[in-house]
PDB file of C-alpha atoms and ligand atoms in Angstrom:
ATOM      1  CA  MET A   1       0.267 -18.939  16.806  1.00 93.00           C
ATOM      2  CA  ASP A   2      -1.094 -21.310  19.448  1.00 95.00           C
ATOM      3  CA  GLU A   3      -1.203 -24.179  16.974  1.00 96.00           C
ATOM      4  CA  ILE A   4       2.183 -23.363  15.455  1.00 96.00           C
ATOM      5  CA  LEU A   5       3.863 -23.153  18.858  1.00 97.00           C
ATOM      6  CA  GLN A   6       2.218 -26.407  19.914  1.00 97.00           C
ATOM      7  CA  LEU A   7       3.487 -28.186  16.797  1.00 97.00           C
ATOM      8  CA  ALA A   8       6.958 -26.746  17.252  1.00 97.00           C
ATOM      9  CA  LYS A   9       7.033 -27.992  20.823  1.00 97.00           C
ATOM     10  CA  GLU A  10       5.832 -31.419  19.813  1.00 98.00           C
ATOM     11  CA  TYR A  11       8.479 -31.846  17.106  1.00 98.00           C
ATOM     12  CA  ASN A  12      11.240 -29.798  18.729  1.00 97.00           C
ATOM     13  CA  LEU A  13      11.321 -27.164  15.990  1.00 97.00           C
ATOM     14  CA  PHE A  14      12.440 -23.555  15.919  1.00 96.00           C
ATOM     15  CA  VAL A  15       9.818 -20.912  15.233  1.00 97.00           C
ATOM     16  CA  ILE A  16      10.839 -17.937  13.114  1.00 97.00           C
ATOM     17  CA  GLU A  17       8.221 -15.197  13.002  1.00 97.00           C
ATOM     18  CA  ASP A  18       8.259 -13.293   9.735  1.00 96.00           C
ATOM     19  CA  SER A  19       6.830 -10.035  11.041  1.00 96.00           C
ATOM     20  CA  ALA A  20       7.866  -7.909   8.071  1.00 96.00           C
ATOM     21  CA  GLN A  21       4.261  -6.804   7.582  1.00 96.00           C
ATOM     22  CA  ALA A  22       3.150  -6.951  11.174  1.00 95.00           C
ATOM     23  CA  PHE A  23       5.057  -4.394  13.243  1.00 96.00           C
ATOM     24  CA  GLY A  24       2.759  -3.544  16.165  1.00 96.00           C
ATOM     25  CA  ALA A  25       0.311  -6.402  15.642  1.00 97.00           C
ATOM     26  CA  GLU A  26      -0.877  -8.349  18.677  1.00 97.00           C
ATOM     27  CA  TYR A  27      -2.180 -11.824  19.442  1.00 97.00           C
ATOM     28  CA  LYS A  28      -3.958 -12.594  22.697  1.00 96.00           C
ATOM     29  CA  GLY A  29      -2.493  -9.554  24.415  1.00 94.00           C
ATOM     30  CA  LYS A  30       1.078 -10.140  23.257  1.00 96.00           C
ATOM     31  CA  LYS A  31       2.949  -8.272  20.540  1.00 96.00           C
ATOM     32  CA  VAL A  32       4.098 -10.288  17.560  1.00 96.00           C
ATOM     33  CA  CYS A  33       7.861 -10.954  17.543  1.00 96.00           C
ATOM     34  CA  SER A  34       7.584 -12.330  21.077  1.00 95.00           C
ATOM     35  CA  PHE A  35       6.291 -15.841  20.305  1.00 96.00           C
ATOM     36  CA  GLY A  36       9.015 -17.708  18.470  1.00 94.00           C
ATOM     37  CA  ASN A  37      12.744 -18.208  18.871  1.00 96.00           C
ATOM     38  CA  VAL A  38      13.493 -15.408  16.435  1.00 97.00           C
ATOM     39  CA  ALA A  39      11.445 -12.751  14.689  1.00 97.00           C
ATOM     40  CA  CYS A  40      12.328 -10.758  11.592  1.00 97.00           C
ATOM     41  CA  ILE A  41      11.150  -7.267  10.754  1.00 96.00           C
ATOM     42  CA  SER A  42      11.676  -5.423   7.491  1.00 97.00           C
ATOM     43  CA  PHE A  43      12.068  -1.657   7.358  1.00 97.00           C
ATOM     44  CA  PHE A  44      11.864  -1.601   3.552  1.00 96.00           C
ATOM     45  CA  PRO A  45      10.221   1.726   2.570  1.00 96.00           C
ATOM     46  CA  SER A  46       6.900   0.113   1.635  1.00 94.00           C
ATOM     47  CA  LYS A  47       6.435  -1.535   5.057  1.00 95.00           C
ATOM     48  CA  ASN A  48       4.190  -0.101   7.744  1.00 94.00           C
ATOM     49  CA  LEU A  49       7.337   0.930   9.624  1.00 96.00           C
ATOM     50  CA  GLY A  50       9.703   1.735   6.792  1.00 96.00           C
ATOM     51  CA  CYS A  51      12.934   3.662   6.535  1.00 97.00           C
ATOM     52  CA  TYR A  52      14.180   5.487   3.439  1.00 96.00           C
ATOM     53  CA  GLY A  53      16.283   2.648   2.102  1.00 95.00           C
ATOM     54  CA  ASP A  54      16.871  -0.941   3.065  1.00 94.00           C
ATOM     55  CA  GLY A  55      16.768  -1.940   6.687  1.00 96.00           C
ATOM     56  CA  GLY A  56      15.600  -4.640   9.026  1.00 96.00           C
ATOM     57  CA  MET A  57      15.764  -6.036  12.500  1.00 96.00           C
ATOM     58  CA  ILE A  58      15.984  -9.404  14.174  1.00 96.00           C
ATOM     59  CA  ILE A  59      14.389  -9.879  17.568  1.00 96.00           C
ATOM     60  CA  THR A  60      15.232 -12.714  19.915  1.00 97.00           C
ATOM     61  CA  ASN A  61      15.415 -13.612  23.574  1.00 95.00           C
ATOM     62  CA  ASP A  62      18.061 -16.236  22.881  1.00 96.00           C
ATOM     63  CA  LYS A  63      21.560 -15.059  23.774  1.00 97.00           C
ATOM     64  CA  VAL A  64      23.290 -17.547  21.474  1.00 96.00           C
ATOM     65  CA  ILE A  65      21.204 -16.538  18.460  1.00 95.00           C
ATOM     66  CA  PHE A  66      21.658 -12.873  19.334  1.00 96.00           C
ATOM     67  CA  GLU A  67      25.449 -13.141  19.311  1.00 96.00           C
ATOM     68  CA  LYS A  68      25.498 -15.151  16.109  1.00 95.00           C
ATOM     69  CA  VAL A  69      23.103 -12.893  14.216  1.00 95.00           C
ATOM     70  CA  LYS A  70      25.079  -9.822  15.258  1.00 95.00           C
ATOM     71  CA  MET A  71      28.188 -11.481  13.930  1.00 96.00           C
ATOM     72  CA  ILE A  72      26.607 -12.537  10.628  1.00 96.00           C
ATOM     73  CA  ALA A  73      25.370  -8.982  10.014  1.00 95.00           C
ATOM     74  CA  ASN A  74      28.883  -7.668  10.486  1.00 94.00           C
ATOM     75  CA  HIS A  75      30.936  -9.812   8.088  1.00 96.00           C
ATOM     76  CA  GLY A  76      31.092 -12.682  10.568  1.00 96.00           C
ATOM     77  CA  SER A  77      33.152 -10.623  12.957  1.00 95.00           C
ATOM     78  CA  LYS A  78      32.852 -10.015  16.692  1.00 93.00           C
ATOM     79  CA  GLU A  79      36.336  -8.744  17.266  1.00 93.00           C
ATOM     80  CA  ARG A  80      37.734  -6.263  14.790  1.00 92.00           C
ATOM     81  CA  TYR A  81      39.636  -7.832  11.864  1.00 93.00           C
ATOM     82  CA  ILE A  82      38.814 -11.352  13.034  1.00 95.00           C
ATOM     83  CA  HIS A  83      36.173 -13.146  10.985  1.00 96.00           C
ATOM     84  CA  GLU A  84      34.967 -16.256  12.766  1.00 95.00           C
ATOM     85  CA  ILE A  85      32.322 -17.245  10.225  1.00 95.00           C
ATOM     86  CA  LEU A  86      31.172 -16.165   6.790  1.00 95.00           C
ATOM     87  CA  GLY A  87      28.867 -13.183   7.242  1.00 95.00           C
ATOM     88  CA  VAL A  88      27.276 -10.454   5.185  1.00 95.00           C
ATOM     89  CA  ASN A  89      27.228  -6.679   5.288  1.00 94.00           C
ATOM     90  CA  SER A  90      23.828  -6.086   6.856  1.00 93.00           C
ATOM     91  CA  ARG A  91      24.336  -3.320   9.382  1.00 91.00           C
ATOM     92  CA  LEU A  92      21.528  -0.826   9.807  1.00 93.00           C
ATOM     93  CA  ASP A  93      23.127   2.475   8.911  1.00 92.00           C
ATOM     94  CA  ALA A  94      22.848   5.386  11.312  1.00 95.00           C
ATOM     95  CA  LEU A  95      20.841   7.558   8.948  1.00 96.00           C
ATOM     96  CA  GLN A  96      18.124   4.911   8.572  1.00 97.00           C
ATOM     97  CA  ALA A  97      18.146   4.327  12.325  1.00 97.00           C
ATOM     98  CA  ALA A  98      17.611   8.052  12.917  1.00 97.00           C
ATOM     99  CA  ILE A  99      14.631   8.067  10.526  1.00 97.00           C
ATOM    100  CA  LEU A 100      13.162   4.999  12.220  1.00 97.00           C
ATOM    101  CA  ARG A 101      13.524   6.521  15.681  1.00 97.00           C
ATOM    102  CA  VAL A 102      11.335   9.410  14.611  1.00 98.00           C
ATOM    103  CA  LYS A 103       8.796   7.245  12.794  1.00 97.00           C
ATOM    104  CA  LEU A 104       8.587   4.853  15.744  1.00 97.00           C
ATOM    105  CA  LYS A 105       6.801   7.587  17.750  1.00 98.00           C
ATOM    106  CA  TYR A 106       3.943   7.567  15.264  1.00 98.00           C
ATOM    107  CA  ILE A 107       3.624   3.881  14.476  1.00 97.00           C
ATOM    108  CA  ASP A 108       0.757   3.114  16.873  1.00 97.00           C
ATOM    109  CA  GLU A 109      -1.225   6.050  15.544  1.00 98.00           C
ATOM    110  CA  TRP A 110      -0.526   5.011  11.955  1.00 98.00           C
ATOM    111  CA  ASN A 111      -1.454   1.398  12.647  1.00 97.00           C
ATOM    112  CA  ASN A 112      -4.713   2.509  14.258  1.00 97.00           C
ATOM    113  CA  LYS A 113      -5.532   4.617  11.213  1.00 98.00           C
ATOM    114  CA  ARG A 114      -4.949   1.545   9.035  1.00 98.00           C
ATOM    115  CA  ILE A 115      -7.393  -0.390  11.216  1.00 98.00           C
ATOM    116  CA  GLN A 116      -9.981   2.397  10.863  1.00 98.00           C
ATOM    117  CA  ASN A 117      -9.538   2.337   7.082  1.00 98.00           C
ATOM    118  CA  ALA A 118      -9.888  -1.447   7.050  1.00 98.00           C
ATOM    119  CA  LYS A 119     -13.151  -1.170   8.978  1.00 98.00           C
ATOM    120  CA  LYS A 120     -14.449   1.338   6.443  1.00 98.00           C
ATOM    121  CA  TYR A 121     -13.532  -0.986   3.567  1.00 98.00           C
ATOM    122  CA  SER A 122     -15.227  -3.921   5.266  1.00 98.00           C
ATOM    123  CA  GLU A 123     -18.353  -1.933   6.082  1.00 98.00           C
ATOM    124  CA  ALA A 124     -18.689  -0.840   2.458  1.00 97.00           C
ATOM    125  CA  LEU A 125     -17.997  -4.288   0.973  1.00 97.00           C
ATOM    126  CA  LYS A 126     -19.778  -6.541   3.464  1.00 96.00           C
ATOM    127  CA  ASP A 127     -22.798  -7.278   1.278  1.00 95.00           C
ATOM    128  CA  LEU A 128     -20.897  -8.502  -1.775  1.00 94.00           C
ATOM    129  CA  PRO A 129     -21.707 -12.214  -1.975  1.00 91.00           C
ATOM    130  CA  ASN A 130     -18.615 -13.359  -3.897  1.00 88.00           C
ATOM    131  CA  VAL A 131     -15.987 -11.602  -1.855  1.00 96.00           C
ATOM    132  CA  ILE A 132     -14.330 -12.950   1.290  1.00 97.00           C
ATOM    133  CA  LEU A 133     -13.266 -10.083   3.548  1.00 97.00           C
ATOM    134  CA  PRO A 134     -10.466 -10.108   6.115  1.00 97.00           C
ATOM    135  CA  THR A 135     -11.684 -10.932   9.605  1.00 94.00           C
ATOM    136  CA  PHE A 136     -11.455  -8.916  12.792  1.00 95.00           C
ATOM    137  CA  LYS A 137     -10.911 -11.075  15.879  1.00 95.00           C
ATOM    138  CA  ASN A 138     -11.364  -9.721  19.371  1.00 95.00           C
ATOM    139  CA  TYR A 139      -8.282 -11.602  20.600  1.00 96.00           C
ATOM    140  CA  SER A 140      -5.923 -10.109  18.048  1.00 96.00           C
ATOM    141  CA  LYS A 141      -4.850  -6.778  16.625  1.00 97.00           C
ATOM    142  CA  HIS A 142      -4.321  -6.996  12.869  1.00 97.00           C
ATOM    143  CA  ILE A 143      -2.531  -3.815  11.781  1.00 97.00           C
ATOM    144  CA  PHE A 144      -3.566  -4.151   8.121  1.00 97.00           C
ATOM    145  CA  HIS A 145      -0.278  -3.671   6.421  1.00 97.00           C
ATOM    146  CA  GLN A 146      -2.438  -4.997   3.603  1.00 97.00           C
ATOM    147  CA  TYR A 147      -6.185  -5.142   3.281  1.00 98.00           C
ATOM    148  CA  THR A 148      -6.638  -8.337   1.313  1.00 98.00           C
ATOM    149  CA  LEU A 149      -9.771  -9.726  -0.305  1.00 98.00           C
ATOM    150  CA  ARG A 150     -10.347 -13.217  -1.618  1.00 97.00           C
ATOM    151  CA  LEU A 151     -12.401 -13.735  -4.748  1.00 95.00           C
ATOM    152  CA  ASN A 152     -12.591 -15.858  -7.853  1.00 91.00           C
ATOM    153  CA  SER A 153     -12.351 -13.268 -10.617  1.00 92.00           C
ATOM    154  CA  ARG A 154      -9.484 -11.330  -9.146  1.00 94.00           C
ATOM    155  CA  ASP A 155      -7.467 -10.876 -12.375  1.00 96.00           C
ATOM    156  CA  LYS A 156     -10.493  -9.307 -14.043  1.00 97.00           C
ATOM    157  CA  LEU A 157     -11.147  -7.120 -11.002  1.00 97.00           C
ATOM    158  CA  GLN A 158      -7.522  -6.008 -10.927  1.00 98.00           C
ATOM    159  CA  LYS A 159      -7.746  -4.982 -14.604  1.00 98.00           C
ATOM    160  CA  PHE A 160     -11.056  -3.178 -14.015  1.00 98.00           C
ATOM    161  CA  LEU A 161      -9.583  -1.224 -11.082  1.00 98.00           C
ATOM    162  CA  LYS A 162      -6.396  -0.445 -12.992  1.00 98.00           C
ATOM    163  CA  GLU A 163      -8.447   1.227 -15.704  1.00 98.00           C
ATOM    164  CA  ARG A 164      -9.590   3.616 -12.973  1.00 97.00           C
ATOM    165  CA  ASN A 165      -6.057   4.169 -11.715  1.00 98.00           C
ATOM    166  CA  ILE A 166      -6.711   2.129  -8.580  1.00 98.00           C
ATOM    167  CA  PRO A 167      -3.585   0.073  -7.836  1.00 97.00           C
ATOM    168  CA  ALA A 168      -4.865  -3.203  -6.380  1.00 97.00           C
ATOM    169  CA  MET A 169      -1.968  -5.606  -6.009  1.00 97.00           C
ATOM    170  CA  ILE A 170      -1.369  -9.351  -5.705  1.00 97.00           C
ATOM    171  CA  TYR A 171       0.625 -10.372  -2.623  1.00 94.00           C
ATOM    172  CA  TYR A 172       1.897 -12.807  -3.645  1.00 93.00           C
ATOM    173  CA  PRO A 173       1.287 -14.415  -7.025  1.00 95.00           C
ATOM    174  CA  ILE A 174       3.565 -17.432  -6.421  1.00 96.00           C
ATOM    175  CA  PRO A 175       3.652 -19.317  -3.120  1.00 96.00           C
ATOM    176  CA  LEU A 176       7.109 -19.884  -1.647  1.00 94.00           C
ATOM    177  CA  HIS A 177       7.273 -23.599  -2.356  1.00 94.00           C
ATOM    178  CA  LEU A 178       6.749 -22.990  -6.085  1.00 96.00           C
ATOM    179  CA  GLN A 179       9.530 -20.449  -6.392  1.00 96.00           C
ATOM    180  CA  PRO A 180      12.331 -21.654  -8.712  1.00 95.00           C
ATOM    181  CA  ALA A 181      14.805 -21.303  -5.821  1.00 95.00           C
ATOM    182  CA  PHE A 182      12.936 -23.992  -3.889  1.00 93.00           C
ATOM    183  CA  ARG A 183      12.367 -26.352  -6.781  1.00 88.00           C
ATOM    184  CA  GLY A 184      13.018 -29.859  -5.606  1.00 89.00           C
ATOM    185  CA  PHE A 185      11.683 -29.373  -2.078  1.00 92.00           C
ATOM    186  CA  ALA A 186       7.964 -29.516  -2.838  1.00 91.00           C
ATOM    187  CA  GLU A 187       5.804 -30.265  -5.824  1.00 92.00           C
ATOM    188  CA  GLU A 188       2.929 -28.366  -7.310  1.00 94.00           C
ATOM    189  CA  GLY A 189      -0.209 -29.502  -5.539  1.00 95.00           C
ATOM    190  CA  SER A 190       1.600 -30.342  -2.335  1.00 95.00           C
ATOM    191  CA  LEU A 191       0.357 -27.223  -0.528  1.00 96.00           C
ATOM    192  CA  PRO A 192      -3.110 -26.836  -2.042  1.00 97.00           C
ATOM    193  CA  ILE A 193      -4.348 -24.100   0.292  1.00 97.00           C
ATOM    194  CA  ALA A 194      -1.379 -21.820  -0.375  1.00 96.00           C
ATOM    195  CA  GLU A 195      -1.781 -22.452  -4.101  1.00 97.00           C
ATOM    196  CA  LYS A 196      -5.502 -21.672  -3.985  1.00 97.00           C
ATOM    197  CA  LEU A 197      -4.967 -18.470  -2.017  1.00 97.00           C
ATOM    198  CA  ALA A 198      -2.291 -17.275  -4.438  1.00 97.00           C
ATOM    199  CA  LYS A 199      -4.933 -17.360  -7.166  1.00 96.00           C
ATOM    200  CA  GLU A 200      -7.635 -15.621  -5.103  1.00 97.00           C
ATOM    201  CA  VAL A 201      -6.000 -12.773  -3.203  1.00 98.00           C
ATOM    202  CA  ILE A 202      -6.046  -9.112  -4.118  1.00 98.00           C
ATOM    203  CA  SER A 203      -5.004  -6.233  -1.864  1.00 98.00           C
ATOM    204  CA  LEU A 204      -6.654  -2.828  -1.965  1.00 98.00           C
ATOM    205  CA  PRO A 205      -4.687   0.410  -1.546  1.00 98.00           C
ATOM    206  CA  MET A 206      -3.880   0.815   2.147  1.00 97.00           C
ATOM    207  CA  HIS A 207      -2.004   3.465   4.099  1.00 96.00           C
ATOM    208  CA  PRO A 208      -2.781   5.564   7.187  1.00 97.00           C
ATOM    209  CA  ASP A 209      -3.783   8.651   5.235  1.00 96.00           C
ATOM    210  CA  LEU A 210      -6.408   7.191   2.917  1.00 97.00           C
ATOM    211  CA  VAL A 211      -9.353   9.607   2.931  1.00 97.00           C
ATOM    212  CA  ASP A 212     -13.050   8.694   2.839  1.00 97.00           C
ATOM    213  CA  GLU A 213     -13.383   9.993  -0.699  1.00 98.00           C
ATOM    214  CA  GLU A 214     -10.731   7.516  -1.869  1.00 98.00           C
ATOM    215  CA  ILE A 215     -12.218   4.617   0.080  1.00 98.00           C
ATOM    216  CA  ASN A 216     -15.644   5.386  -1.384  1.00 98.00           C
ATOM    217  CA  PHE A 217     -14.278   5.588  -4.905  1.00 98.00           C
ATOM    218  CA  ILE A 218     -12.492   2.252  -4.522  1.00 98.00           C
ATOM    219  CA  THR A 219     -15.383   0.403  -2.884  1.00 98.00           C
ATOM    220  CA  ASN A 220     -17.943   1.854  -5.313  1.00 98.00           C
ATOM    221  CA  SER A 221     -15.766   0.711  -8.203  1.00 98.00           C
ATOM    222  CA  ILE A 222     -15.677  -2.838  -6.800  1.00 97.00           C
ATOM    223  CA  LYS A 223     -19.450  -2.810  -6.376  1.00 96.00           C
ATOM    224  CA  GLU A 224     -19.816  -1.619  -9.952  1.00 96.00           C
ATOM    225  CA  PHE A 225     -17.590  -4.461 -11.129  1.00 96.00           C
ATOM    226  CA  TYR A 226     -19.994  -6.932  -9.523  1.00 93.00           C
ATOM    227  CA  SER A 227     -23.216  -5.227 -10.637  1.00 89.00           C
TER     228      SER A 227
HETATM  229  C1  PLP B   1       9.142  -7.402   2.739  1.00 92.65           C
HETATM  230  C2  PLP B   1       9.036  -8.734   3.279  1.00 92.65           C
HETATM  231  C3  PLP B   1      10.169  -9.534   3.479  1.00 92.65           C
HETATM  232  C4  PLP B   1      11.558  -9.110   3.055  1.00 92.65           C
HETATM  233  O1  PLP B   1      12.041  -7.993   3.701  1.00 92.65           O
HETATM  234  P1  PLP B   1      13.479  -7.420   3.299  1.00 92.65           P
HETATM  235  O2  PLP B   1      13.636  -6.138   4.061  1.00 92.65           O
HETATM  236  O3  PLP B   1      13.477  -7.205   1.824  1.00 92.65           O
HETATM  237  O4  PLP B   1      14.467  -8.448   3.701  1.00 92.65           O
HETATM  238  C5  PLP B   1      10.002 -10.780   4.041  1.00 92.65           C
HETATM  239  N1  PLP B   1       8.779 -11.228   4.405  1.00 92.65           N
HETATM  240  C6  PLP B   1       7.669 -10.500   4.231  1.00 92.65           C
HETATM  241  C7  PLP B   1       6.337 -11.044   4.664  1.00 92.65           C
HETATM  242  C8  PLP B   1       7.746  -9.232   3.658  1.00 92.65           C
HETATM  243  O5  PLP B   1       6.637  -8.518   3.486  1.00 92.65           O
END
């Protein structure tokens, strides 16, 4: 974040924090969503703070953005029956909000359990020479929405794990700039690190209630793959 904020300052850019997988994460003592001009959170059911349908939140300290975003989410309207701009229907419905209010009480506990699970994964996998593990930094709190490995033979590993009913997933197989929707903005090869990572990443099952037996089964299977 330090480097991104520095660049943004230098070139007078807005910073939008996509925190859809990072609710509760921290960087140098500050919670994510508090660094940029705007931050976005997803409450999609699969997220670490998820509701039971679609939902999301935008966080900002900027009054102008706040007013505008509120308007966009409500059909471009501030005053009833007057539509100042083109908006969308993106209100968080009350039922989802009620679910989130309950889940919010548990999120720190759940995030900490994810971190414990991540540490167990890393401890079990640390001696595998061909696998790059996620890092733990003392200045940040990674809440491990995903526990993601980097390795060369990831498609083969994914197949091997699938045969044992272990769902290891690829997030994400295609980097943003190569999506058809963005064709014309960037060419293949123009963001070589993103392209390399998209071919190397694989995420192991991760949720707060993983038990040791499951973690052992998964990590032993990976070790067997490499033996
Ligand atoms: C899920 C996700 C999104 C999209 O969230 P929606 O609720 O579908 O809008 C965006 N960015 C990241 C990193 C995500 O994980």
